[in-house]
mmCIF file of C-alpha atoms in Angstrom:
data_model
loop_
_atom_site.group_PDB
_atom_site.id
_atom_site.type_symbol
_atom_site.label_atom_id
_atom_site.label_comp_id
_atom_site.label_asym_id
_atom_site.label_seq_id
_atom_site.Cartn_x
_atom_site.Cartn_y
_atom_site.Cartn_z
ATOM 1 C CA GLY H 1 -55.050 -61.508 -17.619
ATOM 2 C CA ALA H 2 -55.707 -58.888 -15.007
ATOM 3 C CA VAL H 3 -52.921 -56.678 -13.750
ATOM 4 C CA VAL H 4 -52.003 -56.159 -10.128
ATOM 5 C CA SER H 5 -49.281 -53.742 -9.147
ATOM 6 C CA GLN H 6 -47.320 -53.406 -5.949
ATOM 7 C CA HIS H 7 -45.305 -50.531 -4.615
ATOM 8 C CA PRO H 8 -42.541 -50.334 -3.663
ATOM 9 C CA SER H 9 -40.799 -53.264 -5.292
ATOM 10 C CA ARG H 10 -37.926 -53.057 -2.828
ATOM 11 C CA VAL H 11 -37.568 -51.285 0.477
ATOM 12 C CA ILE H 12 -34.841 -51.154 3.074
ATOM 13 C CA CYS H 13 -35.741 -49.744 6.440
ATOM 14 C CA LYS H 14 -34.234 -49.468 9.871
ATOM 15 C CA SER H 15 -35.393 -51.585 12.749
ATOM 16 C CA GLY H 16 -38.246 -49.946 14.613
ATOM 17 C CA THR H 17 -39.675 -48.034 11.671
ATOM 18 C CA SER H 18 -42.889 -48.789 9.808
ATOM 19 C CA VAL H 19 -43.246 -49.616 6.137
ATOM 20 C CA LYS H 20 -46.353 -49.382 3.967
ATOM 21 C CA ILE H 21 -46.810 -51.583 0.916
ATOM 22 C CA GLU H 22 -49.507 -50.818 -1.626
ATOM 23 C CA CYS H 23 -51.333 -53.322 -3.789
ATOM 24 C CA ARG H 24 -53.469 -52.074 -6.657
ATOM 25 C CA SER H 25 -55.696 -53.892 -9.097
ATOM 26 C CA LEU H 26 -55.288 -51.870 -12.262
ATOM 27 C CA ASP H 27 -58.030 -53.087 -14.530
ATOM 28 C CA PHE H 28 -60.661 -54.679 -12.341
ATOM 29 C CA GLN H 29 -62.405 -54.155 -9.038
ATOM 30 C CA ALA H 30 -61.227 -56.429 -6.282
ATOM 31 C CA THR H 31 -63.493 -56.782 -3.281
ATOM 32 C CA THR H 32 -61.010 -59.248 -1.854
ATOM 33 C CA MET H 33 -57.243 -59.161 -1.899
ATOM 34 C CA PHE H 34 -54.815 -61.515 -0.260
ATOM 35 C CA TRP H 35 -51.464 -60.843 1.355
ATOM 36 C CA TYR H 36 -48.787 -63.517 1.318
ATOM 37 C CA ARG H 37 -45.314 -63.803 2.701
ATOM 38 C CA GLN H 38 -42.646 -65.841 1.000
ATOM 39 C CA PHE H 39 -39.303 -66.792 2.487
ATOM 40 C CA PRO H 40 -36.383 -67.590 0.148
ATOM 41 C CA LYS H 41 -36.989 -70.795 -1.778
ATOM 42 C CA LYS H 42 -40.157 -71.456 0.200
ATOM 43 C CA SER H 43 -43.846 -71.529 -0.490
ATOM 44 C CA LEU H 44 -46.339 -68.729 -0.118
ATOM 45 C CA MET H 45 -47.844 -68.323 3.327
ATOM 46 C CA LEU H 46 -51.169 -66.562 3.448
ATOM 47 C CA MET H 47 -51.055 -63.792 6.024
ATOM 48 C CA ALA H 48 -54.475 -62.247 5.704
ATOM 49 C CA THR H 49 -57.481 -61.713 3.526
ATOM 50 C CA SER H 50 -58.230 -58.074 2.854
ATOM 51 C CA ASN H 51 -61.900 -57.207 2.412
ATOM 52 C CA GLU H 52 -62.981 -53.901 0.915
ATOM 53 C CA GLY H 53 -64.797 -51.797 3.459
ATOM 54 C CA SER H 54 -64.352 -54.177 6.358
ATOM 55 C CA LYS H 55 -61.707 -55.600 8.635
ATOM 56 C CA ALA H 56 -59.121 -57.974 7.306
ATOM 57 C CA THR H 57 -59.183 -61.626 8.266
ATOM 58 C CA TYR H 58 -55.848 -62.730 9.635
ATOM 59 C CA GLU H 59 -54.415 -66.218 9.560
ATOM 60 C CA GLN H 60 -53.491 -67.967 12.747
ATOM 61 C CA GLY H 61 -50.182 -66.747 14.094
ATOM 62 C CA VAL H 62 -50.192 -63.451 12.196
ATOM 63 C CA GLU H 63 -50.294 -60.426 14.498
ATOM 64 C CA LYS H 64 -52.935 -57.982 13.340
ATOM 65 C CA ASP H 65 -51.330 -55.129 15.235
ATOM 66 C CA LYS H 66 -48.020 -55.857 13.602
ATOM 67 C CA PHE H 67 -49.302 -56.182 10.062
ATOM 68 C CA LEU H 68 -51.973 -53.551 9.535
ATOM 69 C CA ILE H 69 -54.158 -54.036 6.498
ATOM 70 C CA ASN H 70 -56.448 -51.444 5.017
ATOM 71 C CA HIS H 71 -58.652 -52.033 1.988
ATOM 72 C CA ALA H 72 -60.134 -48.601 1.491
ATOM 73 C CA SER H 73 -61.286 -48.976 -2.103
ATOM 74 C CA LEU H 74 -62.025 -51.639 -4.677
ATOM 75 C CA THR H 75 -58.635 -51.151 -6.279
ATOM 76 C CA LEU H 76 -56.289 -50.587 -3.345
ATOM 77 C CA SER H 77 -55.178 -52.561 -0.332
ATOM 78 C CA THR H 78 -52.258 -51.601 1.871
ATOM 79 C CA LEU H 79 -50.118 -53.612 4.248
ATOM 80 C CA THR H 80 -48.196 -51.716 6.907
ATOM 81 C CA VAL H 81 -45.460 -53.514 8.757
ATOM 82 C CA THR H 82 -45.242 -51.665 12.045
ATOM 83 C CA SER H 83 -42.117 -51.429 14.179
ATOM 84 C CA ALA H 84 -40.260 -53.624 11.738
ATOM 85 C CA HIS H 85 -37.549 -55.977 12.929
ATOM 86 C CA PRO H 86 -34.950 -57.952 10.962
ATOM 87 C CA GLU H 87 -37.085 -61.098 11.234
ATOM 88 C CA ASP H 88 -39.786 -59.277 9.242
ATOM 89 C CA SER H 89 -37.447 -59.194 6.242
ATOM 90 C CA SER H 90 -39.167 -61.161 3.536
ATOM 91 C CA PHE H 91 -40.878 -61.076 0.154
ATOM 92 C CA TYR H 92 -44.444 -59.828 0.503
ATOM 93 C CA ILE H 93 -46.860 -60.555 -2.335
ATOM 94 C CA CYS H 94 -50.450 -59.515 -2.757
ATOM 95 C CA SER H 95 -53.018 -61.095 -5.003
ATOM 96 C CA ALA H 96 -56.497 -60.238 -6.178
ATOM 97 C CA GLY H 97 -59.234 -62.322 -7.639
ATOM 98 C CA SER H 98 -61.864 -64.796 -6.711
ATOM 99 C CA VAL H 99 -60.842 -67.719 -4.530
ATOM 100 C CA SER H 100 -63.055 -69.796 -6.775
ATOM 101 C CA TYR H 101 -60.899 -69.031 -9.736
ATOM 102 C CA GLU H 102 -57.473 -67.722 -10.556
ATOM 103 C CA GLN H 103 -55.649 -65.214 -8.459
ATOM 104 C CA TYR H 104 -53.586 -62.472 -10.043
ATOM 105 C CA PHE H 105 -50.414 -61.786 -8.159
ATOM 106 C CA GLY H 106 -48.581 -58.530 -7.812
ATOM 107 C CA PRO H 107 -44.851 -58.437 -8.544
ATOM 108 C CA GLY H 108 -44.027 -58.521 -4.843
ATOM 109 C CA THR H 109 -42.171 -56.277 -2.427
ATOM 110 C CA ARG H 110 -38.835 -57.284 -1.003
ATOM 111 C CA LEU H 111 -38.487 -55.869 2.486
ATOM 112 C CA THR H 112 -35.122 -55.735 4.208
ATOM 113 C CA VAL H 113 -34.978 -54.524 7.790
ATOM 114 C CA THR H 114 -31.534 -53.561 9.023
ATOM 115 C CA GLY L 1 -54.738 -76.554 9.482
ATOM 116 C CA GLN L 2 -55.125 -78.050 6.045
ATOM 117 C CA GLN L 3 -51.889 -78.829 4.281
ATOM 118 C CA VAL L 4 -50.928 -79.541 0.721
ATOM 119 C CA MET L 5 -47.703 -81.425 0.149
ATOM 120 C CA GLN L 6 -45.716 -81.395 -3.046
ATOM 121 C CA ILE L 7 -42.939 -83.660 -4.256
ATOM 122 C CA PRO L 8 -40.220 -83.523 -5.254
ATOM 123 C CA GLN L 9 -38.889 -80.353 -3.691
ATOM 124 C CA TYR L 10 -36.247 -80.019 -6.422
ATOM 125 C CA GLN L 11 -35.866 -81.562 -9.857
ATOM 126 C CA HIS L 12 -32.937 -81.185 -12.230
ATOM 127 C CA VAL L 13 -33.498 -82.512 -15.727
ATOM 128 C CA GLN L 14 -31.667 -82.462 -19.008
ATOM 129 C CA GLU L 15 -33.306 -80.316 -21.620
ATOM 130 C CA GLY L 16 -35.690 -82.495 -23.567
ATOM 131 C CA GLU L 17 -36.469 -84.844 -20.687
ATOM 132 C CA ASP L 18 -39.887 -85.027 -19.077
ATOM 133 C CA PHE L 19 -40.766 -83.607 -15.661
ATOM 134 C CA THR L 20 -43.538 -84.376 -13.197
ATOM 135 C CA THR L 21 -44.518 -82.810 -9.897
ATOM 136 C CA TYR L 22 -47.087 -84.303 -7.537
ATOM 137 C CA CYS L 23 -49.412 -82.636 -5.105
ATOM 138 C CA ASN L 24 -51.151 -84.439 -2.233
ATOM 139 C CA SER L 25 -53.730 -83.548 0.361
ATOM 140 C CA SER L 26 -54.996 -85.648 3.249
ATOM 141 C CA THR L 27 -58.506 -84.316 2.754
ATOM 142 C CA THR L 28 -60.700 -83.775 -0.273
ATOM 143 C CA LEU L 29 -60.176 -80.613 -2.261
ATOM 144 C CA SER L 30 -62.961 -78.673 -3.941
ATOM 145 C CA ASN L 31 -60.547 -77.540 -6.615
ATOM 146 C CA ILE L 32 -56.854 -77.267 -7.297
ATOM 147 C CA GLN L 33 -54.897 -74.613 -9.118
ATOM 148 C CA TRP L 34 -51.385 -74.623 -10.502
ATOM 149 C CA TYR L 35 -49.030 -71.664 -10.613
ATOM 150 C CA LYS L 36 -45.554 -71.080 -12.016
ATOM 151 C CA GLN L 37 -43.073 -68.723 -10.428
ATOM 152 C CA ARG L 38 -39.996 -67.827 -12.443
ATOM 153 C CA PRO L 39 -36.816 -67.017 -10.511
ATOM 154 C CA GLY L 40 -37.181 -63.524 -9.086
ATOM 155 C CA GLY L 41 -40.769 -63.293 -10.265
ATOM 156 C CA HIS L 42 -44.243 -63.722 -8.891
ATOM 157 C CA PRO L 43 -46.644 -66.661 -9.239
ATOM 158 C CA VAL L 44 -48.579 -66.814 -12.486
ATOM 159 C CA PHE L 45 -51.772 -68.816 -12.813
ATOM 160 C CA LEU L 46 -51.583 -71.816 -15.111
ATOM 161 C CA ILE L 47 -54.818 -73.729 -14.694
ATOM 162 C CA GLN L 48 -57.626 -74.826 -12.404
ATOM 163 C CA LEU L 49 -59.012 -78.355 -12.060
ATOM 164 C CA VAL L 50 -62.403 -78.920 -10.499
ATOM 165 C CA LYS L 51 -63.804 -82.289 -11.507
ATOM 166 C CA SER L 52 -62.792 -85.682 -10.191
ATOM 167 C CA GLY L 53 -60.401 -87.369 -12.624
ATOM 168 C CA GLU L 54 -60.114 -84.238 -14.740
ATOM 169 C CA VAL L 55 -57.248 -83.981 -17.212
ATOM 170 C CA LYS L 56 -56.328 -80.772 -18.970
ATOM 171 C CA LYS L 57 -53.549 -80.036 -21.425
ATOM 172 C CA GLN L 58 -51.726 -76.874 -22.334
ATOM 173 C CA LYS L 59 -49.266 -77.622 -25.132
ATOM 174 C CA ARG L 60 -46.515 -79.670 -23.412
ATOM 175 C CA LEU L 61 -48.150 -79.438 -19.966
ATOM 176 C CA THR L 62 -50.635 -82.034 -18.744
ATOM 177 C CA PHE L 63 -52.561 -81.505 -15.517
ATOM 178 C CA GLN L 64 -54.473 -84.226 -13.702
ATOM 179 C CA PHE L 65 -56.843 -84.205 -10.739
ATOM 180 C CA GLY L 66 -57.208 -87.490 -8.908
ATOM 181 C CA GLU L 67 -60.426 -89.458 -8.717
ATOM 182 C CA ALA L 68 -60.673 -88.845 -4.992
ATOM 183 C CA LYS L 69 -59.816 -85.151 -5.465
ATOM 184 C CA LYS L 70 -56.961 -85.487 -3.005
ATOM 185 C CA ASN L 71 -54.044 -85.405 -5.397
ATOM 186 C CA SER L 72 -52.945 -83.763 -8.580
ATOM 187 C CA SER L 73 -50.002 -83.822 -10.937
ATOM 188 C CA LEU L 74 -48.364 -81.619 -13.511
ATOM 189 C CA HIS L 75 -46.363 -83.294 -16.259
ATOM 190 C CA ILE L 76 -44.182 -81.444 -18.719
ATOM 191 C CA THR L 77 -43.113 -83.269 -21.863
ATOM 192 C CA ALA L 78 -39.748 -82.531 -23.467
ATOM 193 C CA THR L 79 -38.695 -79.731 -21.146
ATOM 194 C CA GLN L 80 -37.233 -76.523 -22.492
ATOM 195 C CA THR L 81 -35.107 -73.884 -20.779
ATOM 196 C CA THR L 82 -38.160 -71.640 -20.578
ATOM 197 C CA ASP L 83 -39.774 -74.158 -18.225
ATOM 198 C CA VAL L 84 -37.346 -73.216 -15.450
ATOM 199 C CA GLY L 85 -39.069 -72.054 -12.279
ATOM 200 C CA THR L 86 -40.967 -73.222 -9.243
ATOM 201 C CA TYR L 87 -44.305 -74.898 -9.770
ATOM 202 C CA PHE L 88 -46.876 -74.574 -7.009
ATOM 203 C CA CYS L 89 -50.158 -76.324 -6.620
ATOM 204 C CA ALA L 90 -52.792 -74.554 -4.552
ATOM 205 C CA GLY L 91 -55.720 -76.426 -3.152
ATOM 206 C CA LYS L 92 -59.062 -75.144 -1.987
ATOM 207 C CA PHE L 93 -60.869 -76.948 0.814
ATOM 208 C CA GLY L 94 -64.593 -76.297 0.656
ATOM 209 C CA ASN L 95 -65.119 -72.555 0.691
ATOM 210 C CA GLU L 96 -61.840 -71.910 2.426
ATOM 211 C CA LYS L 97 -58.923 -69.937 1.107
ATOM 212 C CA LEU L 98 -56.321 -71.384 -1.218
ATOM 213 C CA THR L 99 -53.553 -73.343 0.457
ATOM 214 C CA PHE L 100 -50.334 -73.401 -1.494
ATOM 215 C CA GLY L 101 -48.203 -76.484 -1.774
ATOM 216 C CA THR L 102 -44.546 -76.503 -0.898
ATOM 217 C CA GLY L 103 -43.514 -76.113 -4.533
ATOM 218 C CA THR L 104 -41.192 -77.986 -6.868
ATOM 219 C CA ARG L 105 -38.222 -76.114 -8.218
ATOM 220 C CA LEU L 106 -37.318 -77.188 -11.738
ATOM 221 C CA THR L 107 -33.912 -76.518 -13.198
ATOM 222 C CA ILE L 108 -32.923 -77.461 -16.734
ATOM 223 C CA ILE L 109 -29.485 -78.616 -17.785
ATOM 224 C CA PRO L 110 -28.946 -77.397 -21.361
#
Protein backbone atom coordinates (compact mmCIF):
# COMPACT_ATOMS: atom_id res chain seq x y z
CA GLY A 1 0.00 0.00 0.00
CA ALA A 2 0.88 3.65 -0.18
CA VAL A 3 3.23 5.19 2.33
CA VAL A 4 2.52 8.26 4.40
CA SER A 5 5.13 9.70 6.71
CA GLN A 6 4.82 12.09 9.60
CA HIS A 7 7.42 14.21 11.30
CA PRO A 8 8.21 14.48 14.11
CA SER A 9 7.06 11.25 15.70
CA ARG A 10 7.28 12.77 19.17
CA VAL A 11 7.54 16.34 20.34
CA ILE A 12 7.58 17.96 23.75
CA CYS A 13 7.05 21.67 23.89
CA LYS A 14 6.43 24.33 26.47
CA SER A 15 3.06 25.92 26.94
CA GLY A 16 2.62 28.94 24.71
CA THR A 17 4.90 27.78 21.92
CA SER A 18 3.85 26.56 18.48
CA VAL A 19 4.53 23.17 16.97
CA LYS A 20 4.48 22.17 13.30
CA ILE A 21 3.72 18.62 12.23
CA GLU A 22 4.42 17.49 8.68
CA CYS A 23 2.54 14.83 6.76
CA ARG A 24 3.97 13.55 3.50
CA SER A 25 2.64 11.10 0.96
CA LEU A 26 5.77 9.39 -0.28
CA ASP A 27 4.68 7.50 -3.34
CA PHE A 28 1.49 9.11 -4.56
CA GLN A 29 -0.06 12.51 -5.02
CA ALA A 30 -2.66 13.39 -2.44
CA THR A 31 -5.01 16.22 -3.30
CA THR A 32 -6.75 15.61 0.00
CA MET A 33 -5.28 14.77 3.37
CA PHE A 34 -7.03 14.40 6.68
CA TRP A 35 -5.90 15.34 10.16
CA TYR A 36 -7.14 13.35 13.14
CA ARG A 37 -6.67 13.58 16.85
CA GLN A 38 -6.70 10.54 19.06
CA PHE A 39 -6.88 10.55 22.84
CA PRO A 40 -5.52 7.54 24.77
CA LYS A 41 -7.63 4.45 24.19
CA LYS A 42 -10.15 6.47 22.21
CA SER A 43 -11.28 6.69 18.64
CA LEU A 44 -10.01 8.97 15.93
CA MET A 45 -11.63 12.38 15.76
CA LEU A 46 -11.43 14.12 12.43
CA MET A 47 -10.13 17.64 12.90
CA ALA A 48 -9.96 18.92 9.36
CA THR A 49 -9.72 18.05 5.72
CA SER A 50 -6.68 19.50 4.02
CA ASN A 51 -7.12 20.39 0.35
CA GLU A 52 -4.14 21.06 -1.89
CA GLY A 53 -4.09 24.65 -3.03
CA SER A 54 -7.10 25.76 -1.04
CA LYS A 55 -8.25 26.35 2.50
CA ALA A 56 -8.74 23.46 4.85
CA THR A 57 -12.21 22.42 5.93
CA TYR A 58 -12.47 22.26 9.69
CA GLU A 59 -14.83 20.11 11.70
CA GLN A 60 -17.26 21.67 14.10
CA GLY A 61 -15.58 22.67 17.32
CA VAL A 62 -12.05 22.76 15.90
CA GLU A 63 -10.50 26.23 16.02
CA LYS A 64 -8.95 27.10 12.69
CA ASP A 65 -6.76 29.76 14.23
CA LYS A 66 -5.49 27.29 16.77
CA PHE A 67 -4.78 24.46 14.36
CA LEU A 68 -3.34 25.96 11.19
CA ILE A 69 -3.30 23.67 8.19
CA ASN A 70 -1.37 24.26 5.02
CA HIS A 71 -1.43 21.93 2.02
CA ALA A 72 1.10 23.59 -0.23
CA SER A 73 1.83 20.66 -2.53
CA LEU A 74 0.39 17.34 -3.59
CA THR A 75 2.70 15.49 -1.23
CA LEU A 76 2.83 17.69 1.86
CA SER A 77 0.35 18.96 4.41
CA THR A 78 1.32 20.62 7.66
CA LEU A 79 -0.55 21.11 10.91
CA THR A 80 0.65 23.85 13.23
CA VAL A 81 -0.61 23.87 16.78
CA THR A 82 -0.33 27.50 17.80
CA SER A 83 0.14 28.69 21.37
CA ALA A 84 -0.01 25.13 22.61
CA HIS A 85 -1.47 24.33 26.00
CA PRO A 86 -1.37 21.11 28.04
CA GLU A 87 -4.89 20.22 26.88
CA ASP A 88 -3.54 20.09 23.31
CA SER A 89 -1.39 17.11 24.29
CA SER A 90 -2.55 14.24 22.15
CA PHE A 91 -1.72 11.85 19.33
CA TYR A 92 -2.13 13.57 15.97
CA ILE A 93 -2.46 11.38 12.88
CA CYS A 94 -2.73 12.36 9.26
CA SER A 95 -4.08 10.26 6.44
CA ALA A 96 -4.15 10.50 2.68
CA GLY A 97 -6.30 8.84 0.11
CA SER A 98 -9.71 8.94 -1.39
CA VAL A 99 -12.67 9.05 0.97
CA SER A 100 -14.30 6.63 -1.42
CA TYR A 101 -11.66 4.07 -0.74
CA GLU A 102 -8.97 3.28 1.77
CA GLN A 103 -7.07 5.89 3.66
CA TYR A 104 -3.37 5.49 4.35
CA PHE A 105 -2.41 6.70 7.77
CA GLY A 106 0.84 8.23 8.86
CA PRO A 107 2.59 6.83 11.94
CA GLY A 108 1.30 9.69 14.08
CA THR A 109 2.87 12.42 16.17
CA ARG A 110 2.67 12.35 19.93
CA LEU A 111 2.55 15.89 21.24
CA THR A 112 3.19 16.64 24.89
CA VAL A 113 2.79 20.21 26.10
CA THR A 114 4.35 20.95 29.46
CA GLY B 1 -23.55 14.89 13.59
CA GLN B 2 -23.54 11.35 12.28
CA GLN B 3 -22.28 8.77 14.71
CA VAL B 4 -21.07 5.22 14.40
CA MET B 5 -21.23 3.07 17.51
CA GLN B 6 -19.16 -0.02 18.10
CA ILE B 7 -19.54 -2.79 20.65
CA PRO B 8 -18.02 -4.16 22.70
CA GLN B 9 -15.53 -1.55 23.81
CA TYR B 10 -13.16 -4.25 25.11
CA GLN B 11 -12.91 -7.98 24.50
CA HIS B 12 -10.55 -10.42 26.18
CA VAL B 13 -10.43 -13.88 24.66
CA GLN B 14 -8.37 -17.00 25.08
CA GLU B 15 -6.11 -17.72 22.17
CA GLY B 16 -8.01 -19.91 19.75
CA GLU B 17 -11.44 -18.52 20.62
CA ASP B 18 -13.50 -16.51 18.17
CA PHE B 19 -14.03 -12.75 18.35
CA THR B 20 -16.70 -10.47 16.93
CA THR B 21 -17.10 -6.71 16.94
CA TYR B 22 -20.26 -4.92 15.81
CA CYS B 23 -20.71 -1.53 14.26
CA ASN B 24 -24.03 0.34 14.15
CA SER B 25 -25.29 3.52 12.59
CA SER B 26 -28.69 5.15 12.97
CA THR B 27 -28.66 6.20 9.34
CA THR B 28 -27.78 4.44 6.11
CA LEU B 29 -24.13 4.27 5.17
CA SER B 30 -22.84 4.47 1.61
CA ASN B 31 -19.92 2.28 2.56
CA ILE B 32 -18.05 1.02 5.58
CA GLN B 33 -14.37 0.41 6.10
CA TRP B 34 -12.53 -1.53 8.76
CA TYR B 35 -9.15 -0.65 10.21
CA LYS B 36 -6.81 -2.30 12.71
CA GLN B 37 -4.59 -0.34 15.04
CA ARG B 38 -1.88 -2.26 16.87
CA PRO B 39 -0.83 -0.95 20.29
CA GLY B 40 1.37 2.09 19.75
CA GLY B 41 0.73 2.03 16.02
CA HIS B 42 -1.46 3.73 13.48
CA PRO B 43 -4.66 2.49 11.81
CA VAL B 44 -4.17 0.14 8.89
CA PHE B 45 -6.87 -0.43 6.31
CA LEU B 46 -8.37 -3.90 6.27
CA ILE B 47 -11.32 -3.80 3.91
CA GLN B 48 -14.21 -1.82 2.46
CA LEU B 49 -17.80 -3.01 2.09
CA VAL B 50 -20.16 -1.24 -0.27
CA LYS B 51 -23.07 -3.47 -1.19
CA SER B 52 -26.08 -4.32 0.94
CA GLY B 53 -25.61 -7.73 2.55
CA GLU B 54 -22.03 -7.98 1.35
CA VAL B 55 -19.75 -10.54 2.97
CA LYS B 56 -16.01 -10.59 2.46
CA LYS B 57 -13.37 -12.88 3.90
CA GLN B 58 -9.69 -12.45 4.53
CA LYS B 59 -8.27 -15.71 5.87
CA ARG B 60 -9.68 -15.93 9.43
CA LEU B 61 -11.49 -12.57 9.19
CA THR B 62 -15.07 -12.31 7.95
CA PHE B 63 -16.66 -8.93 7.30
CA GLN B 64 -20.38 -8.37 6.83
CA PHE B 65 -22.44 -5.36 5.79
CA GLY B 66 -26.07 -5.41 6.84
CA GLU B 67 -28.97 -5.53 4.43
CA ALA B 68 -30.07 -2.06 5.46
CA LYS B 69 -26.48 -0.78 5.27
CA LYS B 70 -26.72 0.46 8.84
CA ASN B 71 -24.60 -2.14 10.56
CA SER B 72 -21.53 -4.21 10.02
CA SER B 73 -19.53 -6.86 11.81
CA LEU B 74 -16.04 -8.25 11.86
CA HIS B 75 -15.58 -11.84 13.01
CA ILE B 76 -12.23 -13.44 13.66
CA THR B 77 -12.07 -17.22 13.85
CA ALA B 78 -9.57 -18.94 16.13
CA THR B 79 -7.79 -15.82 17.35
CA GLN B 80 -4.02 -15.65 17.48
CA THR B 81 -1.74 -13.36 19.48
CA THR B 82 -1.07 -11.37 16.32
CA ASP B 83 -4.73 -10.33 16.27
CA VAL B 84 -4.19 -8.08 19.30
CA GLY B 85 -5.14 -4.47 18.67
CA THR B 86 -8.06 -2.10 18.34
CA TYR B 87 -10.47 -2.64 15.49
CA PHE B 88 -12.27 0.39 14.12
CA CYS B 89 -15.09 0.57 11.68
CA ALA B 90 -15.42 3.77 9.69
CA GLY B 91 -18.63 4.65 7.97
CA LYS B 92 -19.26 7.01 5.11
CA PHE B 93 -22.58 8.84 4.91
CA GLY B 94 -23.34 9.87 1.34
CA ASN B 95 -20.42 11.91 0.08
CA GLU B 96 -19.39 12.95 3.55
CA LYS B 97 -16.13 12.20 5.27
CA LEU B 98 -15.43 8.95 7.07
CA THR B 99 -16.74 8.73 10.61
CA PHE B 100 -14.81 6.36 12.80
CA GLY B 101 -16.49 4.08 15.28
CA THR B 102 -15.53 3.99 18.92
CA GLY B 103 -13.34 0.93 18.41
CA THR B 104 -13.09 -2.49 20.04
CA ARG B 105 -9.89 -3.33 21.82
CA LEU B 106 -9.01 -7.01 21.55
CA THR B 107 -6.61 -8.64 23.94
CA ILE B 108 -5.59 -12.29 23.72
CA ILE B 109 -4.86 -14.52 26.68
CA PRO B 110 -2.18 -17.00 25.58
